[in-house]
C-alpha positions as YAML, in Angstrom:
chain: A
units: angstrom
residues:
- id: 1
  name: GLU
  ca: [103.76, -82.25, 42.58]
- id: 2
  name: LEU
  ca: [104.79, -85.57, 44.43]
- id: 3
  name: ARG
  ca: [108.07, -87.08, 43.42]
- id: 4
  name: GLN
  ca: [109.06, -90.55, 43.76]
- id: 5
  name: PRO
  ca: [111.70, -90.82, 46.73]
- id: 6
  name: GLN
  ca: [115.16, -91.65, 45.60]
- id: 7
  name: ARG
  ca: [116.42, -95.24, 46.35]
- id: 8
  name: PRO
  ca: [119.95, -94.99, 46.50]
- id: 9
  name: CYS
  ca: [120.24, -98.70, 47.73]
- id: 10
  name: LEU
  ca: [118.30, -99.90, 44.62]
- id: 11
  name: VAL
  ca: [120.43, -97.84, 42.20]
- id: 12
  name: LEU
  ca: [123.61, -98.98, 43.87]
- id: 13
  name: CYS
  ca: [122.42, -102.45, 43.50]
- id: 14
  name: GLN
  ca: [121.64, -102.19, 39.79]
- id: 15
  name: LEU
  ca: [125.06, -100.63, 39.06]
- id: 16
  name: LEU
  ca: [126.85, -103.37, 41.00]
- id: 17
  name: SER
  ca: [124.79, -105.92, 39.23]
- id: 18
  name: LYS
  ca: [125.64, -104.63, 35.76]
- id: 19
  name: HIS
  ca: [129.41, -104.33, 36.76]
- id: 20
  name: PHE
  ca: [129.39, -107.92, 38.11]
- id: 21
  name: LEU
  ca: [127.79, -109.22, 34.92]
- id: 22
  name: GLN
  ca: [130.28, -107.29, 32.71]
- id: 23
  name: SER
  ca: [133.32, -108.52, 34.76]
- id: 24
  name: LEU
  ca: [131.97, -112.05, 34.75]
- id: 25
  name: ALA
  ca: [131.61, -111.99, 31.00]
- id: 26
  name: MET
  ca: [135.20, -110.84, 30.70]
- id: 27
  name: THR
  ca: [136.65, -113.47, 33.14]
- id: 28
  name: SER
  ca: [134.53, -116.44, 31.83]
- id: 29
  name: PRO
  ca: [136.37, -119.05, 30.04]
- id: 30
  name: LEU
  ca: [135.98, -118.97, 26.26]
- id: 31
  name: TRP
  ca: [134.26, -122.38, 25.71]
- id: 32
  name: LEU
  ca: [133.17, -122.05, 22.07]
- id: 33
  name: GLN
  ca: [135.39, -123.08, 19.13]
- id: 34
  name: PRO
  ca: [135.66, -122.01, 15.50]
- id: 35
  name: GLY
  ca: [132.88, -123.56, 13.64]
- id: 36
  name: ASP
  ca: [130.48, -123.58, 16.45]
- id: 37
  name: ALA
  ca: [126.97, -122.28, 15.69]
- id: 38
  name: VAL
  ca: [125.63, -119.57, 17.90]
- id: 39
  name: LYS
  ca: [122.62, -117.18, 18.22]
- id: 40
  name: LEU
  ca: [123.31, -113.51, 18.86]
- id: 41
  name: SER
  ca: [121.46, -111.50, 21.48]
- id: 42
  name: GLY
  ca: [121.69, -108.63, 23.78]
- id: 43
  name: MET
  ca: [123.98, -106.56, 21.47]
- id: 44
  name: THR
  ca: [123.33, -102.86, 22.15]
- id: 45
  name: SER
  ca: [125.62, -101.13, 19.59]
- id: 46
  name: GLU
  ca: [123.67, -99.60, 16.73]
- id: 47
  name: SER
  ca: [125.17, -102.15, 14.28]
- id: 48
  name: GLY
  ca: [124.89, -105.06, 16.73]
- id: 49
  name: ARG
  ca: [121.17, -104.60, 17.35]
- id: 50
  name: THR
  ca: [120.35, -105.44, 13.91]
- id: 51
  name: LEU
  ca: [122.03, -108.86, 14.56]
- id: 52
  name: ASN
  ca: [120.04, -109.74, 17.64]
- id: 53
  name: GLY
  ca: [118.25, -113.17, 17.14]
- id: 54
  name: ARG
  ca: [120.54, -114.12, 14.28]
- id: 55
  name: ARG
  ca: [122.50, -117.17, 13.74]
- id: 56
  name: GLY
  ca: [126.17, -117.02, 13.13]
- id: 57
  name: ILE
  ca: [129.37, -119.18, 13.26]
- id: 58
  name: VAL
  ca: [132.31, -118.52, 15.54]
- id: 59
  name: THR
  ca: [135.32, -117.88, 13.32]
- id: 60
  name: LYS
  ca: [137.98, -116.90, 15.75]
- id: 61
  name: VAL
  ca: [138.54, -117.17, 19.62]
- id: 62
  name: LEU
  ca: [140.21, -113.91, 20.78]
- id: 63
  name: PRO
  ca: [141.54, -114.83, 24.24]
- id: 64
  name: GLU
  ca: [143.41, -111.54, 24.68]
- id: 65
  name: SER
  ca: [140.10, -109.71, 24.60]
- id: 66
  name: GLY
  ca: [137.81, -112.32, 26.07]
- id: 67
  name: CYS
  ca: [135.59, -112.33, 22.82]
- id: 68
  name: TYR
  ca: [134.79, -114.20, 19.78]
- id: 69
  name: GLU
  ca: [134.61, -113.22, 16.22]
- id: 70
  name: VAL
  ca: [131.37, -114.56, 14.88]
- id: 71
  name: ARG
  ca: [130.23, -114.47, 11.01]
- id: 72
  name: ALA
  ca: [126.81, -113.63, 10.81]
- id: 73
  name: SER
  ca: [126.54, -113.39, 6.94]
- id: 74
  name: ALA
  ca: [128.82, -114.10, 4.04]
- id: 75
  name: THR
  ca: [130.05, -110.52, 4.15]
- id: 76
  name: ARG
  ca: [129.71, -109.52, 7.82]
- id: 77
  name: SER
  ca: [131.64, -110.43, 11.11]
- id: 78
  name: GLU
  ca: [131.21, -109.02, 14.54]
- id: 79
  name: ILE
  ca: [133.38, -109.42, 17.56]
- id: 80
  name: VAL
  ca: [131.20, -110.13, 20.56]
- id: 81
  name: THR
  ca: [131.56, -111.00, 24.07]
- id: 82
  name: PRO
  ca: [130.45, -114.43, 25.63]
- id: 83
  name: ALA
  ca: [127.49, -112.88, 27.09]
- id: 84
  name: ASN
  ca: [126.07, -112.09, 23.75]
- id: 85
  name: VAL
  ca: [126.24, -115.54, 22.23]
- id: 86
  name: THR
  ca: [124.49, -118.87, 23.06]
- id: 87
  name: GLN
  ca: [125.55, -121.92, 21.49]
- id: 88
  name: VAL
  ca: [122.69, -123.76, 19.31]
- id: 89
  name: PRO
  ca: [122.76, -126.82, 17.25]
- id: 90
  name: SER
  ca: [124.27, -126.70, 13.76]
- id: 91
  name: LEU
  ca: [121.97, -126.71, 10.72]
- id: 92
  name: PRO
  ca: [122.60, -127.60, 7.16]
- id: 93
  name: SER
  ca: [122.22, -123.95, 6.34]
- id: 94
  name: ASP
  ca: [125.28, -122.90, 8.53]
- id: 95
  name: ALA
  ca: [127.56, -124.49, 5.94]
- id: 96
  name: ALA
  ca: [127.67, -121.50, 3.88]
- id: 97
  name: LEU
  ca: [129.05, -119.53, 6.74]
- id: 98
  name: CYS
  ca: [131.67, -122.13, 7.66]
- id: 99
  name: LYS
  ca: [133.64, -121.67, 4.43]
- id: 100
  name: GLY
  ca: [137.19, -120.82, 5.48]
- id: 101
  name: VAL
  ca: [136.71, -121.56, 9.04]
- id: 102
  name: VAL
  ca: [139.65, -123.72, 10.52]
...
C-alpha cells in the first residue's frame, strides 16, 4: 500500500495560519456598536452552526473578551468573535431585534 508522504512543512503552515487568524481576531479592535446589523458565519459550535448565514443585531460590545453579544432572534443571543460577524445594511425587519438595545 502506498502512503502519501508526510508534509511537515504544510502541516506546520496550516497550524500557524490557524493560530495567527485566531490571535488576529482576539486583538482586532471591536468596530461594531450596539444596534449594528450583522450576518453570522464561520461558527463551529453545535449551537452556533445553526446560526451561520443568519442576521442578527449587536446588543453588547464585550471588550474584556474581544467579543460581541449578538441577538439572532427575539429569544436567542450568542457571544461571537469579530471573525464570525460581517456588518450588513440594516433592514426594516431588524427593528424587532433592536428592542431594548441602547
